[in-house]
């Protein structure tokens, strides 16, 4: 039995009493002999313990205000051994003294959980939350984006009228309020805005050989609108920023840069899944309108073959991997369809080009 010197507080005054204490293994407690006061026994299951280097503080759970303070490393070591042996150590202290290996494992596990939540759980939750946003939200965002585009780009009015007439000949699976605008640019690109505005650059029109390729492009972009891909992507990105700011408790400086880059990479992977959905629905639209769905493949293959040095806009934002072309081929092969020459579409297409 080893005695240790301690400071004792009775919970009734601010006075610190000198005391001798020892660990009572028989009664599973700590025996306290305060100077000028009666002895006490604090049972191990009635106390909470905090360690910090040589310092140990013990508080009585059932008698608030009472505490013991011991500045002796040996006492702390002995008390920890007794608490562990009798299974009275709380999970907190067990973790504190678990060792480096356990600490590293826990740190890696926590980081892994955060990463898994960010990459897999959060996107799904954010996408589901899209249904809570009214479609008027799509219109407001789309209108603002459209105004910014036409403000700095040259709209080709004659071709815009022609492509609108072309679109009027197509049934986009009930998708309404699609508005096509042709912008003069060498850039090979096209993109859909949330409100149904679809911007088509003249550069991509010049690359086409037949009207089925234009139907493929328009059907693909209309699927982005009907599936609210832009809004889903926006919700996912905003949820990513919010999640990182909560986890890191900082949205300024370096954390803002990290969040921006993380969301850029994540957006690319999500756009690939959205592109596949738009491709498959685009094929369905073409088949429904009795337009040869192979026009989508020929458009994609032509864009890849004609490009030598840097990816044109349409390819970089709509990644044209061999895998993507292969699954479009399989999608077409799995369906039965009939194709009829649409002279009206061909006539308008020839005027556009």
mmCIF file of C-alpha atoms in Angstrom:
data_model
loop_
_atom_site.group_PDB
_atom_site.id
_atom_site.type_symbol
_atom_site.label_atom_id
_atom_site.label_comp_id
_atom_site.label_asym_id
_atom_site.label_seq_id
_atom_site.Cartn_x
_atom_site.Cartn_y
_atom_site.Cartn_z
ATOM 1 C CA UNK A 1 0.000 0.000 0.000
ATOM 2 C CA UNK A 2 1.511 3.324 -1.109
ATOM 3 C CA UNK A 3 0.440 6.687 0.284
ATOM 4 C CA UNK A 4 0.456 9.796 -1.900
ATOM 5 C CA UNK A 5 0.126 13.480 -1.040
ATOM 6 C CA UNK A 6 -2.898 15.231 -2.530
ATOM 7 C CA UNK A 7 -4.994 18.362 -2.458
ATOM 8 C CA UNK A 8 -8.573 17.807 -1.321
ATOM 9 C CA UNK A 9 -11.648 19.997 -1.925
ATOM 10 C CA UNK A 10 -14.726 19.262 0.174
ATOM 11 C CA UNK A 11 -17.238 20.870 -2.230
ATOM 12 C CA UNK A 12 -18.450 23.285 0.458
ATOM 13 C CA UNK A 13 -15.663 25.872 0.428
ATOM 14 C CA UNK A 14 -12.855 26.985 -1.841
ATOM 15 C CA UNK A 15 -10.290 25.825 0.669
ATOM 16 C CA UNK A 16 -7.754 23.272 -0.420
ATOM 17 C CA UNK A 17 -6.986 20.679 2.247
ATOM 18 C CA UNK A 18 -3.826 18.633 2.409
ATOM 19 C CA UNK A 19 -4.533 14.938 2.388
ATOM 20 C CA UNK A 20 -2.959 11.528 2.184
ATOM 21 C CA UNK A 21 -4.530 9.036 -0.142
ATOM 22 C CA UNK A 22 -3.985 5.460 -1.193
ATOM 23 C CA UNK A 23 -5.659 3.064 -3.612
ATOM 24 C CA UNK A 24 -7.772 0.584 -1.674
ATOM 25 C CA UNK A 25 -7.830 -2.620 -3.706
ATOM 26 C CA UNK A 26 -9.920 -4.449 -1.121
ATOM 27 C CA UNK A 27 -12.835 -2.016 -1.226
ATOM 28 C CA UNK A 28 -12.264 -0.997 -4.885
ATOM 29 C CA UNK A 29 -11.868 2.630 -4.018
ATOM 30 C CA UNK A 30 -9.581 5.469 -3.054
ATOM 31 C CA UNK A 31 -9.013 6.032 0.667
ATOM 32 C CA UNK A 32 -8.737 9.724 1.549
ATOM 33 C CA UNK A 33 -7.333 11.040 4.834
ATOM 34 C CA UNK A 34 -7.838 14.835 4.769
ATOM 35 C CA UNK A 35 -6.024 16.989 7.327
ATOM 36 C CA UNK A 36 -8.541 18.094 9.972
ATOM 37 C CA UNK A 37 -11.484 16.126 8.484
ATOM 38 C CA UNK A 38 -12.857 12.619 8.611
ATOM 39 C CA UNK A 39 -11.597 9.942 6.274
ATOM 40 C CA UNK A 40 -13.531 9.026 3.127
ATOM 41 C CA UNK A 41 -13.579 6.200 0.608
ATOM 42 C CA UNK A 42 -14.501 7.020 -2.959
ATOM 43 C CA UNK A 43 -15.513 3.903 -4.858
ATOM 44 C CA UNK A 44 -13.953 3.490 -8.286
ATOM 45 C CA UNK A 45 -17.299 3.364 -10.091
ATOM 46 C CA UNK A 46 -18.261 6.700 -8.486
ATOM 47 C CA UNK A 47 -15.344 8.750 -9.776
ATOM 48 C CA UNK A 48 -14.168 10.421 -12.975
ATOM 49 C CA UNK A 49 -10.453 10.757 -13.670
ATOM 50 C CA UNK A 50 -8.472 13.204 -15.801
ATOM 51 C CA UNK A 51 -4.751 12.732 -16.440
ATOM 52 C CA UNK A 52 -2.299 15.305 -17.796
ATOM 53 C CA UNK A 53 1.356 14.377 -17.472
ATOM 54 C CA UNK A 54 2.186 14.103 -13.759
ATOM 55 C CA UNK A 55 -1.144 15.650 -12.795
ATOM 56 C CA UNK A 56 -4.232 13.619 -11.919
ATOM 57 C CA UNK A 57 -7.610 15.066 -10.955
ATOM 58 C CA UNK A 58 -10.355 12.900 -9.469
ATOM 59 C CA UNK A 59 -13.969 14.069 -9.109
ATOM 60 C CA UNK A 60 -16.843 12.432 -7.269
ATOM 61 C CA UNK A 61 -19.840 11.887 -9.547
ATOM 62 C CA UNK A 62 -22.406 11.728 -6.716
ATOM 63 C CA UNK A 63 -21.017 14.639 -4.692
ATOM 64 C CA UNK A 64 -20.474 17.585 -7.057
ATOM 65 C CA UNK A 65 -17.705 19.954 -6.046
ATOM 66 C CA UNK A 66 -15.598 17.338 -4.323
ATOM 67 C CA UNK A 67 -12.272 16.640 -5.976
ATOM 68 C CA UNK A 68 -8.757 15.400 -5.383
ATOM 69 C CA UNK A 69 -5.639 16.692 -7.116
ATOM 70 C CA UNK A 70 -2.447 14.664 -7.160
ATOM 71 C CA UNK A 71 0.865 15.737 -8.718
ATOM 72 C CA UNK A 72 2.649 12.416 -8.795
ATOM 73 C CA UNK A 73 3.284 10.388 -11.949
ATOM 74 C CA UNK A 74 3.465 7.103 -10.045
ATOM 75 C CA UNK A 75 -0.011 7.618 -8.600
ATOM 76 C CA UNK A 76 -1.424 8.196 -12.062
ATOM 77 C CA UNK A 77 0.227 5.045 -13.363
ATOM 78 C CA UNK A 78 -1.066 2.914 -10.486
ATOM 79 C CA UNK A 79 -4.582 4.325 -10.741
ATOM 80 C CA UNK A 80 -4.747 3.653 -14.476
ATOM 81 C CA UNK A 81 -3.647 0.059 -13.932
ATOM 82 C CA UNK A 82 -6.298 -0.500 -11.288
ATOM 83 C CA UNK A 83 -9.056 1.113 -13.364
ATOM 84 C CA UNK A 84 -8.118 -0.928 -16.430
ATOM 85 C CA UNK A 85 -7.825 -4.173 -14.460
ATOM 86 C CA UNK A 86 -11.237 -3.703 -12.895
ATOM 87 C CA UNK A 87 -12.751 -2.354 -16.122
ATOM 88 C CA UNK A 88 -13.599 1.030 -14.620
ATOM 89 C CA UNK A 89 -11.765 3.087 -17.250
ATOM 90 C CA UNK A 90 -14.083 5.015 -19.550
ATOM 91 C CA UNK A 91 -13.754 4.737 -23.322
ATOM 92 C CA UNK A 92 -12.159 8.179 -23.474
ATOM 93 C CA UNK A 93 -9.222 7.250 -21.273
ATOM 94 C CA UNK A 94 -8.854 3.885 -22.922
ATOM 95 C CA UNK A 95 -8.424 5.703 -26.228
ATOM 96 C CA UNK A 96 -6.028 8.252 -24.770
ATOM 97 C CA UNK A 97 -3.680 5.553 -23.557
ATOM 98 C CA UNK A 98 -4.294 3.020 -26.296
ATOM 99 C CA UNK A 99 -0.979 3.631 -28.055
ATOM 100 C CA UNK A 100 0.263 5.128 -31.316
ATOM 101 C CA UNK A 101 -0.902 2.279 -33.546
ATOM 102 C CA UNK A 102 -4.502 2.559 -32.320
ATOM 103 C CA UNK A 103 -4.421 6.352 -32.636
ATOM 104 C CA UNK A 104 -3.151 6.177 -36.223
ATOM 105 C CA UNK A 105 -5.770 3.561 -37.084
ATOM 106 C CA UNK A 106 -8.557 5.708 -35.632
ATOM 107 C CA UNK A 107 -7.299 8.818 -37.438
ATOM 108 C CA UNK A 108 -7.178 6.996 -40.777
ATOM 109 C CA UNK A 109 -10.622 5.487 -40.142
ATOM 110 C CA UNK A 110 -12.148 8.886 -39.371
ATOM 111 C CA UNK A 111 -10.573 10.446 -42.459
ATOM 112 C CA UNK A 112 -11.809 7.489 -44.512
ATOM 113 C CA UNK A 113 -15.328 7.943 -43.154
ATOM 114 C CA UNK A 114 -15.265 11.657 -43.976
ATOM 115 C CA UNK A 115 -14.000 10.935 -47.491
ATOM 116 C CA UNK A 116 -16.600 8.201 -48.060
ATOM 117 C CA UNK A 117 -19.351 10.536 -46.878
ATOM 118 C CA UNK A 118 -18.120 13.309 -49.177
ATOM 119 C CA UNK A 119 -17.691 11.190 -52.294
ATOM 120 C CA UNK A 120 -20.556 8.691 -52.072
ATOM 121 C CA UNK A 121 -23.160 9.532 -49.417
ATOM 122 C CA UNK A 122 -23.370 13.305 -49.758
ATOM 123 C CA UNK A 123 -23.894 13.360 -53.574
ATOM 124 C CA UNK A 124 -26.837 10.997 -53.359
ATOM 125 C CA UNK A 125 -28.470 12.962 -50.544
ATOM 126 C CA UNK A 126 -27.890 16.262 -52.356
ATOM 127 C CA UNK A 127 -29.321 14.910 -55.603
ATOM 128 C CA UNK A 128 -32.453 13.688 -53.817
ATOM 129 C CA UNK A 129 -32.837 17.161 -52.338
ATOM 130 C CA UNK A 130 -33.222 18.557 -55.863
ATOM 131 C CA UNK A 131 -36.909 17.628 -55.816
ATOM 132 C CA UNK A 132 -37.379 20.183 -53.036
ATOM 133 C CA UNK A 133 -36.411 22.980 -55.422
ATOM 134 C CA UNK A 134 -39.283 24.277 -57.571
ATOM 135 C CA UNK A 135 -38.814 24.395 -61.346
ATOM 136 C CA UNK A 136 -39.055 28.172 -61.125
ATOM 137 C CA UNK A 137 -35.564 27.952 -59.630
ATOM 138 C CA UNK A 138 -34.363 26.332 -62.880
ATOM 139 C CA UNK A 139 -35.885 29.162 -64.879
ATOM 140 C CA UNK A 140 -34.302 31.908 -62.789
ATOM 141 C CA UNK A 141 -30.843 30.386 -62.989
ATOM 142 C CA UNK A 142 -31.208 29.511 -66.665
ATOM 143 C CA UNK A 143 -32.356 33.007 -67.620
ATOM 144 C CA UNK A 144 -29.412 34.602 -65.838
ATOM 145 C CA UNK A 145 -26.959 32.224 -67.498
ATOM 146 C CA UNK A 146 -28.516 32.785 -70.915
ATOM 147 C CA UNK A 147 -28.281 36.569 -70.567
ATOM 148 C CA UNK A 148 -24.592 36.260 -69.708
ATOM 149 C CA UNK A 149 -23.971 34.064 -72.752
ATOM 150 C CA UNK A 150 -25.748 36.207 -75.346
ATOM 151 C CA UNK A 151 -24.224 39.359 -73.876
ATOM 152 C CA UNK A 152 -20.710 38.307 -74.860
ATOM 153 C CA UNK A 153 -21.424 36.070 -77.867
ATOM 154 C CA UNK A 154 -22.729 36.838 -81.353
ATOM 155 C CA UNK A 155 -26.087 35.184 -81.913
ATOM 156 C CA UNK A 156 -26.706 34.040 -85.488
ATOM 157 C CA UNK A 157 -30.353 34.981 -85.909
ATOM 158 C CA UNK A 158 -31.006 33.258 -89.283
ATOM 159 C CA UNK A 159 -29.542 29.963 -88.110
ATOM 160 C CA UNK A 160 -31.321 30.298 -84.783
ATOM 161 C CA UNK A 161 -34.645 30.517 -86.648
ATOM 162 C CA UNK A 162 -33.741 27.536 -88.811
ATOM 163 C CA UNK A 163 -32.630 25.350 -85.913
ATOM 164 C CA UNK A 164 -35.817 26.258 -84.055
ATOM 165 C CA UNK A 165 -37.833 25.106 -87.085
ATOM 166 C CA UNK A 166 -35.744 21.946 -87.121
ATOM 167 C CA UNK A 167 -36.534 21.328 -83.424
ATOM 168 C CA UNK A 168 -40.264 21.823 -84.087
ATOM 169 C CA UNK A 169 -40.198 18.677 -86.251
ATOM 170 C CA UNK A 170 -38.940 16.510 -83.362
ATOM 171 C CA UNK A 171 -40.862 14.960 -80.479
ATOM 172 C CA UNK A 172 -38.530 15.250 -77.481
ATOM 173 C CA UNK A 173 -40.518 12.797 -75.347
ATOM 174 C CA UNK A 174 -42.878 15.468 -74.107
ATOM 175 C CA UNK A 175 -40.114 17.894 -73.124
ATOM 176 C CA UNK A 176 -41.539 21.384 -73.530
ATOM 177 C CA UNK A 177 -40.086 24.884 -73.602
ATOM 178 C CA UNK A 178 -36.869 23.982 -75.386
ATOM 179 C CA UNK A 179 -35.321 27.041 -77.039
ATOM 180 C CA UNK A 180 -32.306 26.651 -79.328
ATOM 181 C CA UNK A 181 -29.869 29.487 -80.006
ATOM 182 C CA UNK A 182 -26.991 29.357 -82.507
ATOM 183 C CA UNK A 183 -23.878 31.314 -81.583
ATOM 184 C CA UNK A 184 -21.194 32.133 -84.165
ATOM 185 C CA UNK A 185 -17.975 30.542 -82.994
ATOM 186 C CA UNK A 186 -15.298 28.143 -84.227
ATOM 187 C CA UNK A 187 -15.652 26.325 -80.930
ATOM 188 C CA UNK A 188 -17.104 22.821 -81.298
ATOM 189 C CA UNK A 189 -19.551 22.961 -78.431
ATOM 190 C CA UNK A 190 -23.170 22.850 -77.271
ATOM 191 C CA UNK A 191 -24.701 22.940 -73.818
ATOM 192 C CA UNK A 192 -28.076 23.015 -72.102
ATOM 193 C CA UNK A 193 -29.173 25.518 -69.468
ATOM 194 C CA UNK A 194 -31.583 24.591 -66.642
ATOM 195 C CA UNK A 195 -34.514 26.566 -68.061
ATOM 196 C CA UNK A 196 -34.522 24.752 -71.423
ATOM 197 C CA UNK A 197 -32.310 27.166 -73.341
ATOM 198 C CA UNK A 198 -29.812 25.202 -75.429
ATOM 199 C CA UNK A 199 -26.795 26.993 -76.868
ATOM 200 C CA UNK A 200 -25.338 25.513 -80.075
ATOM 201 C CA UNK A 201 -22.058 26.854 -81.459
ATOM 202 C CA UNK A 202 -21.807 27.115 -85.225
ATOM 203 C CA UNK A 203 -18.517 25.214 -85.107
ATOM 204 C CA UNK A 204 -20.250 21.973 -84.171
ATOM 205 C CA UNK A 205 -22.896 22.466 -86.856
ATOM 206 C CA UNK A 206 -20.213 22.723 -89.542
ATOM 207 C CA UNK A 207 -18.744 19.402 -88.443
ATOM 208 C CA UNK A 208 -21.994 17.526 -89.169
ATOM 209 C CA UNK A 209 -22.722 15.614 -92.385
ATOM 210 C CA UNK A 210 -26.417 14.769 -92.013
ATOM 211 C CA UNK A 211 -29.511 15.677 -90.072
ATOM 212 C CA UNK A 212 -29.382 12.565 -87.853
ATOM 213 C CA UNK A 213 -26.256 13.949 -86.188
ATOM 214 C CA UNK A 214 -28.047 17.198 -85.372
ATOM 215 C CA UNK A 215 -31.035 15.267 -83.993
ATOM 216 C CA UNK A 216 -28.582 13.293 -81.851
ATOM 217 C CA UNK A 217 -27.081 16.476 -80.449
ATOM 218 C CA UNK A 218 -30.450 18.085 -79.747
ATOM 219 C CA UNK A 219 -31.910 14.927 -78.202
ATOM 220 C CA UNK A 220 -28.901 14.546 -75.941
ATOM 221 C CA UNK A 221 -29.087 18.141 -74.694
ATOM 222 C CA UNK A 222 -32.860 17.953 -74.185
ATOM 223 C CA UNK A 223 -32.292 14.961 -71.875
ATOM 224 C CA UNK A 224 -30.020 17.128 -69.713
ATOM 225 C CA UNK A 225 -32.896 19.582 -69.326
ATOM 226 C CA UNK A 226 -35.602 17.012 -68.601
ATOM 227 C CA UNK A 227 -33.424 15.298 -65.967
ATOM 228 C CA UNK A 228 -32.449 18.620 -64.342
ATOM 229 C CA UNK A 229 -28.792 17.636 -64.538
ATOM 230 C CA UNK A 230 -27.570 21.215 -64.097
ATOM 231 C CA UNK A 231 -29.555 21.702 -60.893
ATOM 232 C CA UNK A 232 -28.487 18.312 -59.554
ATOM 233 C CA UNK A 233 -24.871 19.178 -60.212
ATOM 234 C CA UNK A 234 -25.328 22.554 -58.542
ATOM 235 C CA UNK A 235 -26.846 20.931 -55.442
ATOM 236 C CA UNK A 236 -24.018 18.429 -55.276
ATOM 237 C CA UNK A 237 -21.346 21.113 -55.549
ATOM 238 C CA UNK A 238 -22.969 23.384 -52.983
ATOM 239 C CA UNK A 239 -23.379 20.467 -50.580
ATOM 240 C CA UNK A 240 -19.675 19.715 -51.030
ATOM 241 C CA UNK A 241 -18.686 23.260 -50.084
ATOM 242 C CA UNK A 242 -20.992 23.188 -47.068
ATOM 243 C CA UNK A 243 -19.715 19.800 -45.922
ATOM 244 C CA UNK A 244 -16.052 20.828 -46.161
ATOM 245 C CA UNK A 245 -16.687 24.097 -44.336
ATOM 246 C CA UNK A 246 -18.391 22.249 -41.468
ATOM 247 C CA UNK A 247 -15.711 19.551 -41.209
ATOM 248 C CA UNK A 248 -12.778 21.965 -41.467
ATOM 249 C CA UNK A 249 -14.459 24.900 -39.678
ATOM 250 C CA UNK A 250 -13.008 27.219 -42.296
ATOM 251 C CA UNK A 251 -14.299 28.429 -45.645
ATOM 252 C CA UNK A 252 -11.580 31.008 -46.190
ATOM 253 C CA UNK A 253 -8.089 30.912 -47.588
ATOM 254 C CA UNK A 254 -6.633 27.520 -48.370
ATOM 255 C CA UNK A 255 -9.807 25.613 -47.498
ATOM 256 C CA UNK A 256 -11.738 27.518 -50.149
ATOM 257 C CA UNK A 257 -9.111 26.501 -52.709
ATOM 258 C CA UNK A 258 -9.246 22.860 -51.586
ATOM 259 C CA UNK A 259 -13.024 22.854 -51.755
ATOM 260 C CA UNK A 260 -13.002 24.403 -55.212
ATOM 261 C CA UNK A 261 -10.571 21.858 -56.630
ATOM 262 C CA UNK A 262 -12.265 18.912 -54.928
ATOM 263 C CA UNK A 263 -15.619 19.901 -56.347
ATOM 264 C CA UNK A 264 -14.133 20.418 -59.823
ATOM 265 C CA UNK A 265 -12.862 16.837 -59.882
ATOM 266 C CA UNK A 266 -16.068 15.498 -58.410
ATOM 267 C CA UNK A 267 -18.173 17.387 -60.949
ATOM 268 C CA UNK A 268 -16.286 15.729 -63.799
ATOM 269 C CA UNK A 269 -17.068 12.231 -62.560
ATOM 270 C CA UNK A 270 -20.702 13.129 -62.008
ATOM 271 C CA UNK A 271 -20.985 14.648 -65.475
ATOM 272 C CA UNK A 272 -19.915 11.306 -66.939
ATOM 273 C CA UNK A 273 -22.823 9.528 -65.261
ATOM 274 C CA UNK A 274 -25.200 12.252 -66.389
ATOM 275 C CA UNK A 275 -23.820 12.026 -69.928
ATOM 276 C CA UNK A 276 -24.592 8.321 -70.083
ATOM 277 C CA UNK A 277 -28.156 8.969 -68.984
ATOM 278 C CA UNK A 278 -28.504 11.715 -71.617
ATOM 279 C CA UNK A 279 -26.994 9.448 -74.307
ATOM 280 C CA UNK A 280 -29.431 6.622 -73.636
ATOM 281 C CA UNK A 281 -32.446 8.923 -73.572
ATOM 282 C CA UNK A 282 -31.170 10.664 -76.707
ATOM 283 C CA UNK A 283 -31.138 7.322 -78.511
ATOM 284 C CA UNK A 284 -34.744 6.727 -77.398
ATOM 285 C CA UNK A 285 -35.807 10.108 -78.811
ATOM 286 C CA UNK A 286 -34.151 9.353 -82.150
ATOM 287 C CA UNK A 287 -35.816 5.951 -82.396
ATOM 288 C CA UNK A 288 -39.183 7.422 -81.481
ATOM 289 C CA UNK A 289 -38.819 9.959 -84.296
ATOM 290 C CA UNK A 290 -37.689 7.219 -86.732
ATOM 291 C CA UNK A 291 -34.301 8.900 -87.139
ATOM 292 C CA UNK A 292 -31.276 6.654 -87.488
ATOM 293 C CA UNK A 293 -29.766 6.479 -83.943
ATOM 294 C CA UNK A 294 -26.368 5.653 -85.430
ATOM 295 C CA UNK A 295 -26.189 9.401 -86.099
ATOM 296 C CA UNK A 296 -25.151 9.824 -82.472
ATOM 297 C CA UNK A 297 -22.220 7.451 -82.926
ATOM 298 C CA UNK A 298 -21.149 9.018 -86.225
ATOM 299 C CA UNK A 299 -21.216 12.473 -84.622
ATOM 300 C CA UNK A 300 -19.051 11.357 -81.710
ATOM 301 C CA UNK A 301 -16.620 9.420 -83.893
ATOM 302 C CA UNK A 302 -16.260 12.321 -86.319
ATOM 303 C CA UNK A 303 -15.477 14.721 -83.496
ATOM 304 C CA UNK A 304 -12.753 12.415 -82.225
ATOM 305 C CA UNK A 305 -11.217 11.649 -85.611
ATOM 306 C CA UNK A 306 -11.118 15.230 -86.854
ATOM 307 C CA UNK A 307 -9.396 16.485 -83.749
ATOM 308 C CA UNK A 308 -5.597 16.286 -83.553
ATOM 309 C CA UNK A 309 -4.093 18.616 -80.948
ATOM 310 C CA UNK A 310 -6.540 19.722 -78.248
ATOM 311 C CA UNK A 311 -9.982 18.545 -77.307
ATOM 312 C CA UNK A 312 -12.812 20.670 -78.717
ATOM 313 C CA UNK A 313 -15.289 22.010 -76.186
ATOM 314 C CA UNK A 314 -17.970 19.432 -76.839
ATOM 315 C CA UNK A 315 -15.573 16.542 -76.266
ATOM 316 C CA UNK A 316 -14.016 18.000 -73.106
ATOM 317 C CA UNK A 317 -17.379 18.680 -71.504
ATOM 318 C CA UNK A 318 -19.014 15.551 -72.955
ATOM 319 C CA UNK A 319 -16.149 13.010 -72.615
ATOM 320 C CA UNK A 320 -16.008 10.784 -75.694
ATOM 321 C CA UNK A 321 -14.238 7.678 -74.456
ATOM 322 C CA UNK A 322 -14.272 4.452 -76.446
ATOM 323 C CA UNK A 323 -16.249 2.961 -73.589
ATOM 324 C CA UNK A 324 -18.933 5.574 -74.069
ATOM 325 C CA UNK A 325 -19.242 4.926 -77.786
ATOM 326 C CA UNK A 326 -19.331 1.187 -77.110
ATOM 327 C CA UNK A 327 -22.269 1.401 -74.714
ATOM 328 C CA UNK A 328 -24.176 3.594 -77.181
ATOM 329 C CA UNK A 329 -23.579 0.904 -79.812
ATOM 330 C CA UNK A 330 -24.880 -1.757 -77.419
ATOM 331 C CA UNK A 331 -27.884 0.389 -76.569
ATOM 332 C CA UNK A 332 -28.808 0.714 -80.235
ATOM 333 C CA UNK A 333 -28.183 -2.991 -80.922
ATOM 334 C CA UNK A 334 -30.526 -3.993 -78.101
ATOM 335 C CA UNK A 335 -33.493 -2.142 -79.607
ATOM 336 C CA UNK A 336 -35.696 -2.789 -82.605
ATOM 337 C CA UNK A 337 -36.496 0.276 -84.694
ATOM 338 C CA UNK A 338 -37.364 1.494 -88.150
ATOM 339 C CA UNK A 339 -35.831 4.462 -89.928
ATOM 340 C CA UNK A 340 -37.566 6.731 -92.436
ATOM 341 C CA UNK A 341 -36.026 9.568 -94.374
ATOM 342 C CA UNK A 342 -37.412 12.858 -93.095
ATOM 343 C CA UNK A 343 -37.264 15.238 -96.029
ATOM 344 C CA UNK A 344 -38.308 18.243 -93.951
ATOM 345 C CA UNK A 345 -35.455 17.719 -91.478
ATOM 346 C CA UNK A 346 -33.030 17.202 -94.334
ATOM 347 C CA UNK A 347 -34.180 20.363 -96.088
ATOM 348 C CA UNK A 348 -33.780 22.525 -92.972
ATOM 349 C CA UNK A 349 -30.436 20.904 -92.122
ATOM 350 C CA UNK A 350 -29.065 21.759 -95.565
ATOM 351 C CA UNK A 351 -30.116 25.384 -95.064
ATOM 352 C CA UNK A 352 -28.407 25.497 -91.685
ATOM 353 C CA UNK A 353 -25.147 24.249 -93.149
#
